[in-house]
PDB file of C-alpha atoms in Angstrom:
ATOM      1  CA  UNK A1463      19.464  -5.851  -5.282  1.00 82.00           C
ATOM      2  CA  UNK A1464      15.451  -7.574  -4.072  1.00 80.00           C
ATOM      3  CA  UNK A1465      13.072  -5.374  -6.155  1.00 94.00           C
ATOM      4  CA  UNK A1466      10.114  -4.329  -7.812  1.00 97.00           C
ATOM      5  CA  UNK A1467      10.254  -2.351 -11.176  1.00 97.00           C
ATOM      6  CA  UNK A1468       7.686  -0.446 -12.657  1.00 97.00           C
ATOM      7  CA  UNK A1469       7.628   1.361 -16.478  1.00 97.00           C
ATOM      8  CA  UNK A1470       7.198   4.208 -17.312  1.00 97.00           C
ATOM      9  CA  UNK A1471       7.400   5.933 -14.038  1.00 97.00           C
ATOM     10  CA  UNK A1472       5.638   8.756 -15.470  1.00 97.00           C
ATOM     11  CA  UNK A1473       3.465   8.938 -18.901  1.00 97.00           C
ATOM     12  CA  UNK A1474       1.010  10.880 -20.645  1.00 97.00           C
ATOM     13  CA  UNK A1475      -1.813   9.275 -22.616  1.00 95.00           C
ATOM     14  CA  UNK A1476      -5.302  11.096 -24.434  1.00 96.00           C
ATOM     15  CA  UNK A1477      -8.947   9.079 -23.949  1.00 97.00           C
ATOM     16  CA  UNK A1478      -9.126   5.935 -26.394  1.00 96.00           C
ATOM     17  CA  UNK A1479      -5.698   4.933 -26.577  1.00 97.00           C
ATOM     18  CA  UNK A1480      -4.424   1.735 -25.212  1.00 97.00           C
ATOM     19  CA  UNK A1481      -1.579   2.209 -22.998  1.00 97.00           C
ATOM     20  CA  UNK A1482       0.672  -0.151 -21.408  1.00 98.00           C
ATOM     21  CA  UNK A1483       2.442  -0.401 -17.142  1.00 98.00           C
ATOM     22  CA  UNK A1484       4.617  -2.773 -16.262  1.00 98.00           C
ATOM     23  CA  UNK A1485       5.792  -4.416 -13.591  1.00 98.00           C
ATOM     24  CA  UNK A1486       8.157  -7.301 -13.326  1.00 98.00           C
ATOM     25  CA  UNK A1487       9.726  -8.635  -9.183  1.00 97.00           C
ATOM     26  CA  UNK A1488      13.121 -10.248  -8.866  1.00 96.00           C
ATOM     27  CA  UNK A1489      12.232 -11.991  -5.804  1.00 94.00           C
ATOM     28  CA  UNK A1490      10.468 -15.180  -6.614  1.00 93.00           C
ATOM     29  CA  UNK A1491       6.979 -13.932  -4.398  1.00 93.00           C
ATOM     30  CA  UNK A1492       3.872 -15.245  -5.551  1.00 90.00           C
ATOM     31  CA  UNK A1493       1.632 -12.510  -4.635  1.00 91.00           C
ATOM     32  CA  UNK A1494       1.591  -9.607  -6.862  1.00 94.00           C
ATOM     33  CA  UNK A1495      -0.980  -6.099  -6.526  1.00 94.00           C
ATOM     34  CA  UNK A1496      -1.931  -3.122  -8.306  1.00 97.00           C
ATOM     35  CA  UNK A1497      -3.133  -0.027  -6.468  1.00 96.00           C
ATOM     36  CA  UNK A1498      -4.135   3.779  -7.479  1.00 97.00           C
ATOM     37  CA  UNK A1499      -3.772   6.339  -5.487  1.00 96.00           C
ATOM     38  CA  UNK A1500      -5.976   9.531  -5.057  1.00 94.00           C
ATOM     39  CA  UNK A1501      -5.955  12.353  -2.773  1.00 89.00           C
ATOM     40  CA  UNK A1502      -7.604  11.311   0.404  1.00 86.00           C
ATOM     41  CA  UNK A1503      -8.753   7.861  -0.571  1.00 89.00           C
ATOM     42  CA  UNK A1504      -5.680   6.423   0.250  1.00 89.00           C
ATOM     43  CA  UNK A1505      -4.247   3.027  -1.491  1.00 93.00           C
ATOM     44  CA  UNK A1506      -6.668   0.949  -3.566  1.00 93.00           C
ATOM     45  CA  UNK A1507      -6.075  -2.417  -4.759  1.00 92.00           C
ATOM     46  CA  UNK A1508      -7.156  -1.904  -8.633  1.00 96.00           C
ATOM     47  CA  UNK A1509      -6.181  -6.696  -8.948  1.00 95.00           C
ATOM     48  CA  UNK A1510      -4.244  -9.064  -7.229  1.00 93.00           C
ATOM     49  CA  UNK A1511      -3.236 -12.119  -8.261  1.00 93.00           C
ATOM     50  CA  UNK A1512      -1.980 -15.090  -5.984  1.00 89.00           C
ATOM     51  CA  UNK A1513       0.136 -16.829  -8.539  1.00 89.00           C
ATOM     52  CA  UNK A1514       0.557 -17.475 -12.051  1.00 94.00           C
ATOM     53  CA  UNK A1515      -2.492 -17.739 -14.433  1.00 93.00           C
ATOM     54  CA  UNK A1516      -4.672 -16.936 -11.573  1.00 92.00           C
ATOM     55  CA  UNK A1517      -5.567 -13.052 -11.008  1.00 94.00           C
ATOM     56  CA  UNK A1518      -8.513 -11.593  -8.663  1.00 92.00           C
ATOM     57  CA  UNK A1519     -10.728  -8.377  -8.922  1.00 93.00           C
ATOM     58  CA  UNK A1520      -9.245  -5.362  -6.219  1.00 90.00           C
ATOM     59  CA  UNK A1521     -12.112  -2.810  -4.843  1.00 88.00           C
ATOM     60  CA  UNK A1522     -11.567  -0.800  -8.042  1.00 94.00           C
ATOM     61  CA  UNK A1523     -10.826  -3.083 -11.252  1.00 96.00           C
ATOM     62  CA  UNK A1524     -13.333  -1.362 -13.500  1.00 97.00           C
ATOM     63  CA  UNK A1525     -11.354  -1.005 -16.587  1.00 97.00           C
ATOM     64  CA  UNK A1526      -8.758  -2.163 -15.607  1.00 98.00           C
ATOM     65  CA  UNK A1527      -7.338  -5.753 -17.298  1.00 98.00           C
ATOM     66  CA  UNK A1528      -4.395  -7.695 -16.093  1.00 98.00           C
ATOM     67  CA  UNK A1529      -2.190 -11.194 -16.811  1.00 96.00           C
ATOM     68  CA  UNK A1530      -0.071 -13.135 -14.604  1.00 97.00           C
ATOM     69  CA  UNK A1531       1.362 -15.332 -17.956  1.00 97.00           C
ATOM     70  CA  UNK A1532       4.725 -15.351 -15.508  1.00 96.00           C
ATOM     71  CA  UNK A1533       5.430 -15.704 -12.031  1.00 96.00           C
ATOM     72  CA  UNK A1534       8.513 -12.087 -12.605  1.00 97.00           C
ATOM     73  CA  UNK A1535       5.663 -10.622 -14.199  1.00 98.00           C
ATOM     74  CA  UNK A1536       2.408  -8.544 -13.132  1.00 98.00           C
ATOM     75  CA  UNK A1537       1.712  -6.046 -16.373  1.00 98.00           C
ATOM     76  CA  UNK A1538      -1.859  -3.662 -15.864  1.00 98.00           C
ATOM     77  CA  UNK A1539      -3.578  -2.534 -19.021  1.00 98.00           C
ATOM     78  CA  UNK A1540      -5.733  -0.242 -19.645  1.00 97.00           C
ATOM     79  CA  UNK A1541      -7.768  -0.962 -22.441  1.00 95.00           C
ATOM     80  CA  UNK A1542      -9.078   2.506 -23.875  1.00 97.00           C
ATOM     81  CA  UNK A1543      -7.989   5.164 -21.093  1.00 97.00           C
ATOM     82  CA  UNK A1544     -10.456   7.924 -19.800  1.00 97.00           C
ATOM     83  CA  UNK A1545      -9.430  11.108 -17.962  1.00 97.00           C
ATOM     84  CA  UNK A1546     -11.294   9.649 -14.442  1.00 96.00           C
ATOM     85  CA  UNK A1547      -8.166   7.260 -14.643  1.00 98.00           C
ATOM     86  CA  UNK A1548      -5.663  10.042 -13.514  1.00 98.00           C
ATOM     87  CA  UNK A1549      -4.148   9.142 -11.268  1.00 97.00           C
ATOM     88  CA  UNK A1550      -0.619   7.444  -9.626  1.00 97.00           C
ATOM     89  CA  UNK A1551      -0.098   3.756 -10.007  1.00 98.00           C
ATOM     90  CA  UNK A1552       1.409   1.069  -7.403  1.00 98.00           C
ATOM     91  CA  UNK A1553       2.747  -1.743  -8.477  1.00 97.00           C
ATOM     92  CA  UNK A1554       3.619  -4.544  -5.369  1.00 95.00           C
ATOM     93  CA  UNK A1555       4.185  -7.753  -3.488  1.00 94.00           C
ATOM     94  CA  UNK A1556       5.062 -10.714  -1.751  1.00 90.00           C
ATOM     95  CA  UNK A1557       5.691 -13.507  -0.483  1.00 85.00           C
ATOM     96  CA  UNK A1558       3.222 -15.158   0.928  1.00 76.00           C
ATOM     97  CA  UNK A1559      -0.618 -13.788  -0.142  1.00 66.00           C
ATOM     98  CA  UNK A1560      -1.328 -13.173   3.118  1.00 72.00           C
ATOM     99  CA  UNK A1561      -0.191 -11.242   6.369  1.00 77.00           C
ATOM    100  CA  UNK A1562       3.068 -10.623   5.029  1.00 84.00           C
ATOM    101  CA  UNK A1563       4.646  -6.659   3.950  1.00 88.00           C
ATOM    102  CA  UNK A1564       3.649  -5.998   0.327  1.00 91.00           C
ATOM    103  CA  UNK A1565       7.567  -4.583  -1.819  1.00 94.00           C
ATOM    104  CA  UNK A1566       6.247  -1.242  -3.852  1.00 96.00           C
ATOM    105  CA  UNK A1567       7.915  -0.326  -7.313  1.00 97.00           C
ATOM    106  CA  UNK A1568       8.525   3.353  -7.722  1.00 96.00           C
ATOM    107  CA  UNK A1569       4.992   4.383  -9.329  1.00 97.00           C
ATOM    108  CA  UNK A1570       3.076   5.335 -12.379  1.00 98.00           C
ATOM    109  CA  UNK A1571       2.137   8.826 -13.075  1.00 97.00           C
ATOM    110  CA  UNK A1572      -0.190   8.624 -15.586  1.00 98.00           C
ATOM    111  CA  UNK A1573      -2.059  11.128 -17.036  1.00 98.00           C
ATOM    112  CA  UNK A1574      -5.496  11.146 -19.154  1.00 97.00           C
ATOM    113  CA  UNK A1575      -6.698  13.533 -21.233  1.00 96.00           C
TER     114      UNK A1575
ATOM    115  CA  UNK B 198     -15.384  -5.945   3.833  1.00 75.00           C
ATOM    116  CA  UNK B 199     -13.051  -4.066   5.740  1.00 84.00           C
ATOM    117  CA  UNK B 200     -13.451  -0.868   6.567  1.00 90.00           C
ATOM    118  CA  UNK B 201     -10.508   0.299   8.106  1.00 94.00           C
ATOM    119  CA  UNK B 202     -10.564   4.468   9.099  1.00 96.00           C
ATOM    120  CA  UNK B 203      -7.466   6.270  10.261  1.00 97.00           C
ATOM    121  CA  UNK B 204      -7.123   9.161  11.760  1.00 97.00           C
ATOM    122  CA  UNK B 205      -6.166  12.331  12.766  1.00 97.00           C
ATOM    123  CA  UNK B 206      -5.842  13.281   8.385  1.00 96.00           C
ATOM    124  CA  UNK B 207      -3.250  16.090   8.850  1.00 97.00           C
ATOM    125  CA  UNK B 208      -0.108  16.327  11.639  1.00 98.00           C
ATOM    126  CA  UNK B 209       2.202  18.677  13.364  1.00 98.00           C
ATOM    127  CA  UNK B 210       4.397  18.494  16.124  1.00 98.00           C
ATOM    128  CA  UNK B 211       7.535  19.108  16.796  1.00 98.00           C
ATOM    129  CA  UNK B 212      10.887  18.282  17.057  1.00 98.00           C
ATOM    130  CA  UNK B 213      10.740  15.601  19.122  1.00 97.00           C
ATOM    131  CA  UNK B 214       7.659  15.701  20.374  1.00 97.00           C
ATOM    132  CA  UNK B 215       5.742  12.529  20.507  1.00 98.00           C
ATOM    133  CA  UNK B 216       3.073  11.710  16.824  1.00 98.00           C
ATOM    134  CA  UNK B 217       0.352   8.875  17.389  1.00 98.00           C
ATOM    135  CA  UNK B 218      -1.427   8.163  14.353  1.00 98.00           C
ATOM    136  CA  UNK B 219      -4.563   5.519  15.109  1.00 98.00           C
ATOM    137  CA  UNK B 220      -6.649   3.379  12.911  1.00 98.00           C
ATOM    138  CA  UNK B 221      -9.512   1.588  13.055  1.00 98.00           C
ATOM    139  CA  UNK B 222     -10.960  -1.559  11.808  1.00 97.00           C
ATOM    140  CA  UNK B 223     -14.126  -3.571  11.299  1.00 95.00           C
ATOM    141  CA  UNK B 224     -13.444  -6.999  11.011  1.00 92.00           C
ATOM    142  CA  UNK B 225     -12.827  -8.828  13.127  1.00 92.00           C
ATOM    143  CA  UNK B 226     -11.148 -11.540  11.319  1.00 90.00           C
ATOM    144  CA  UNK B 227      -8.574  -9.447  10.405  1.00 92.00           C
ATOM    145  CA  UNK B 228      -4.558 -10.411  11.885  1.00 91.00           C
ATOM    146  CA  UNK B 229      -2.369  -8.544  10.691  1.00 92.00           C
ATOM    147  CA  UNK B 230      -1.757  -5.093  10.948  1.00 95.00           C
ATOM    148  CA  UNK B 231       1.192  -3.218   9.257  1.00 95.00           C
ATOM    149  CA  UNK B 232       2.749   0.476   9.054  1.00 97.00           C
ATOM    150  CA  UNK B 233       3.769   2.392   6.388  1.00 97.00           C
ATOM    151  CA  UNK B 234       5.476   5.725   5.213  1.00 98.00           C
ATOM    152  CA  UNK B 235       5.896   7.138   2.195  1.00 97.00           C
ATOM    153  CA  UNK B 236       7.331  10.248   2.245  1.00 96.00           C
ATOM    154  CA  UNK B 237       6.825  12.533  -1.486  1.00 92.00           C
ATOM    155  CA  UNK B 238       7.632  12.068  -4.141  1.00 89.00           C
ATOM    156  CA  UNK B 239       8.502   7.545  -2.709  1.00 94.00           C
ATOM    157  CA  UNK B 240       7.442   4.770  -2.904  1.00 96.00           C
ATOM    158  CA  UNK B 241       5.033   2.801   0.608  1.00 96.00           C
ATOM    159  CA  UNK B 242       7.788   1.164   2.543  1.00 96.00           C
ATOM    160  CA  UNK B 243       7.123  -1.335   5.660  1.00 96.00           C
ATOM    161  CA  UNK B 244       7.681   0.405   8.395  1.00 97.00           C
ATOM    162  CA  UNK B 245       6.861  -1.415  11.815  1.00 97.00           C
ATOM    163  CA  UNK B 246       3.652  -4.806  11.724  1.00 94.00           C
ATOM    164  CA  UNK B 247       1.983  -6.347  13.942  1.00 94.00           C
ATOM    165  CA  UNK B 248       0.229  -9.357  13.886  1.00 90.00           C
ATOM    166  CA  UNK B 249      -3.147 -10.440  16.327  1.00 87.00           C
ATOM    167  CA  UNK B 250      -1.282 -12.359  18.673  1.00 86.00           C
ATOM    168  CA  UNK B 251       0.997  -9.805  20.513  1.00 85.00           C
ATOM    169  CA  UNK B 252      -0.531  -6.444  22.135  1.00 91.00           C
ATOM    170  CA  UNK B 253       2.089  -4.045  21.750  1.00 95.00           C
ATOM    171  CA  UNK B 254       5.766  -4.057  19.246  1.00 95.00           C
ATOM    172  CA  UNK B 255       8.507  -1.258  19.131  1.00 96.00           C
ATOM    173  CA  UNK B 256      11.500  -0.594  16.916  1.00 95.00           C
ATOM    174  CA  UNK B 257      13.725   1.937  18.362  1.00 96.00           C
ATOM    175  CA  UNK B 258      11.944   5.007  18.490  1.00 97.00           C
ATOM    176  CA  UNK B 259       9.149   3.488  16.606  1.00 98.00           C
ATOM    177  CA  UNK B 260       6.138   0.522  18.367  1.00 98.00           C
ATOM    178  CA  UNK B 261       2.610   0.211  17.341  1.00 98.00           C
ATOM    179  CA  UNK B 262      -0.221  -1.136  20.220  1.00 97.00           C
ATOM    180  CA  UNK B 263      -3.389  -3.198  19.005  1.00 96.00           C
ATOM    181  CA  UNK B 264      -6.007  -3.650  20.619  1.00 95.00           C
ATOM    182  CA  UNK B 265      -8.873  -6.056  19.391  1.00 93.00           C
ATOM    183  CA  UNK B 266     -11.784  -5.747  21.784  1.00 94.00           C
ATOM    184  CA  UNK B 267     -12.129  -2.324  20.315  1.00 95.00           C
ATOM    185  CA  UNK B 268     -10.523  -2.768  16.789  1.00 96.00           C
ATOM    186  CA  UNK B 269      -7.951  -0.591  16.510  1.00 95.00           C
ATOM    187  CA  UNK B 270      -3.976  -0.184  16.572  1.00 97.00           C
ATOM    188  CA  UNK B 271      -2.122   2.752  16.456  1.00 98.00           C
ATOM    189  CA  UNK B 272       1.558   3.686  15.934  1.00 98.00           C
ATOM    190  CA  UNK B 273       3.480   5.762  17.823  1.00 98.00           C
ATOM    191  CA  UNK B 274       6.142   8.039  17.077  1.00 98.00           C
ATOM    192  CA  UNK B 275       8.616   9.390  19.514  1.00 97.00           C
ATOM    193  CA  UNK B 276      11.513  12.119  19.795  1.00 98.00           C
ATOM    194  CA  UNK B 277      10.092  13.583  16.272  1.00 98.00           C
ATOM    195  CA  UNK B 278      12.889  14.283  13.368  1.00 97.00           C
ATOM    196  CA  UNK B 279      11.897  16.511  10.684  1.00 96.00           C
ATOM    197  CA  UNK B 280      13.236  13.688   8.427  1.00 96.00           C
ATOM    198  CA  UNK B 281       9.665  11.562   9.953  1.00 98.00           C
ATOM    199  CA  UNK B 282       7.548  13.857   7.924  1.00 98.00           C
ATOM    200  CA  UNK B 283       6.306  11.883   4.897  1.00 97.00           C
ATOM    201  CA  UNK B 284       1.865  10.032   4.630  1.00 97.00           C
ATOM    202  CA  UNK B 285       1.604   7.788   6.551  1.00 98.00           C
ATOM    203  CA  UNK B 286      -0.654   4.815   6.206  1.00 97.00           C
ATOM    204  CA  UNK B 287      -2.182   1.814   7.900  1.00 97.00           C
ATOM    205  CA  UNK B 288      -3.649  -1.604   6.375  1.00 95.00           C
ATOM    206  CA  UNK B 289      -5.290  -4.954   8.144  1.00 93.00           C
ATOM    207  CA  UNK B 290      -5.704  -8.155   6.265  1.00 88.00           C
ATOM    208  CA  UNK B 291      -6.911 -11.017   6.757  1.00 84.00           C
ATOM    209  CA  UNK B 292      -5.688 -14.736   6.090  1.00 76.00           C
ATOM    210  CA  UNK B 293      -8.277 -14.617   3.008  1.00 71.00           C
ATOM    211  CA  UNK B 294      -9.616 -13.420   0.413  1.00 60.00           C
ATOM    212  CA  UNK B 295      -7.939  -9.737  -0.964  1.00 58.00           C
ATOM    213  CA  UNK B 296      -4.160  -9.378   0.811  1.00 68.00           C
ATOM    214  CA  UNK B 297      -4.722  -5.798   2.384  1.00 83.00           C
ATOM    215  CA  UNK B 298      -7.212  -2.347   2.652  1.00 90.00           C
ATOM    216  CA  UNK B 299      -5.687   1.004   3.567  1.00 92.00           C
ATOM    217  CA  UNK B 300      -7.094   4.137   5.767  1.00 94.00           C
ATOM    218  CA  UNK B 301      -6.900   7.221   3.587  1.00 94.00           C
ATOM    219  CA  UNK B 302      -3.199   7.813   5.456  1.00 95.00           C
ATOM    220  CA  UNK B 303      -1.933  10.334   7.922  1.00 97.00           C
ATOM    221  CA  UNK B 304       0.771  13.815   6.635  1.00 97.00           C
ATOM    222  CA  UNK B 305       2.667  14.075   9.151  1.00 98.00           C
ATOM    223  CA  UNK B 306       5.072  17.943   9.256  1.00 98.00           C
ATOM    224  CA  UNK B 307       8.014  17.825  12.238  1.00 97.00           C
ATOM    225  CA  UNK B 308       8.502  21.384  12.515  1.00 96.00           C
ATOM    226  CA  UNK B 309      12.226  21.443  12.506  1.00 94.00           C
TER     227      UNK B 309
END
């Protein structure tokens, strides 16, 4: 089944404790991206990647890192999480960089205390 | 960069009535406009999309219209059903730069 898989689904952590949210897709998609979803703000892009070893900042990249060492994986790294990073996170992929539908993962609800 | 505005933020309709959600965009270079439906606790899923060379597209009870001159596009849902209750997001995309800019979402409630 074609899908985007995120893990974990739920994560509660404390301020400053490094964490990684994994994202993997099995559709051989070149394009992958991370979004955060907050009430009243919709979906805001954090980082995106056009292909392996190619990443770029989205609209809200501060406090996040990503890597794209393999085509299928695009982990999101929070080196020193803070409470304002408490949010719902979605990974997404698409077959082409432009004008192509996004396929979303199931989301990761992160709480930073 | 692109700015996508979406209205209304909440919408309640009686079952069987129509629902219309409107979005405007600022970048005339945007040429792809998808709509996503997000049910409670679930991921956004594409329900319909339209490209700038088309003015209207329909898929059963769902339709999208695009006015490039006015830079706005709308989602129309006819004969609404309770299972249409969800949050709907519009988005705009173009051939360069970041892929998508999303609207802030519309929470649709269909009252049985």
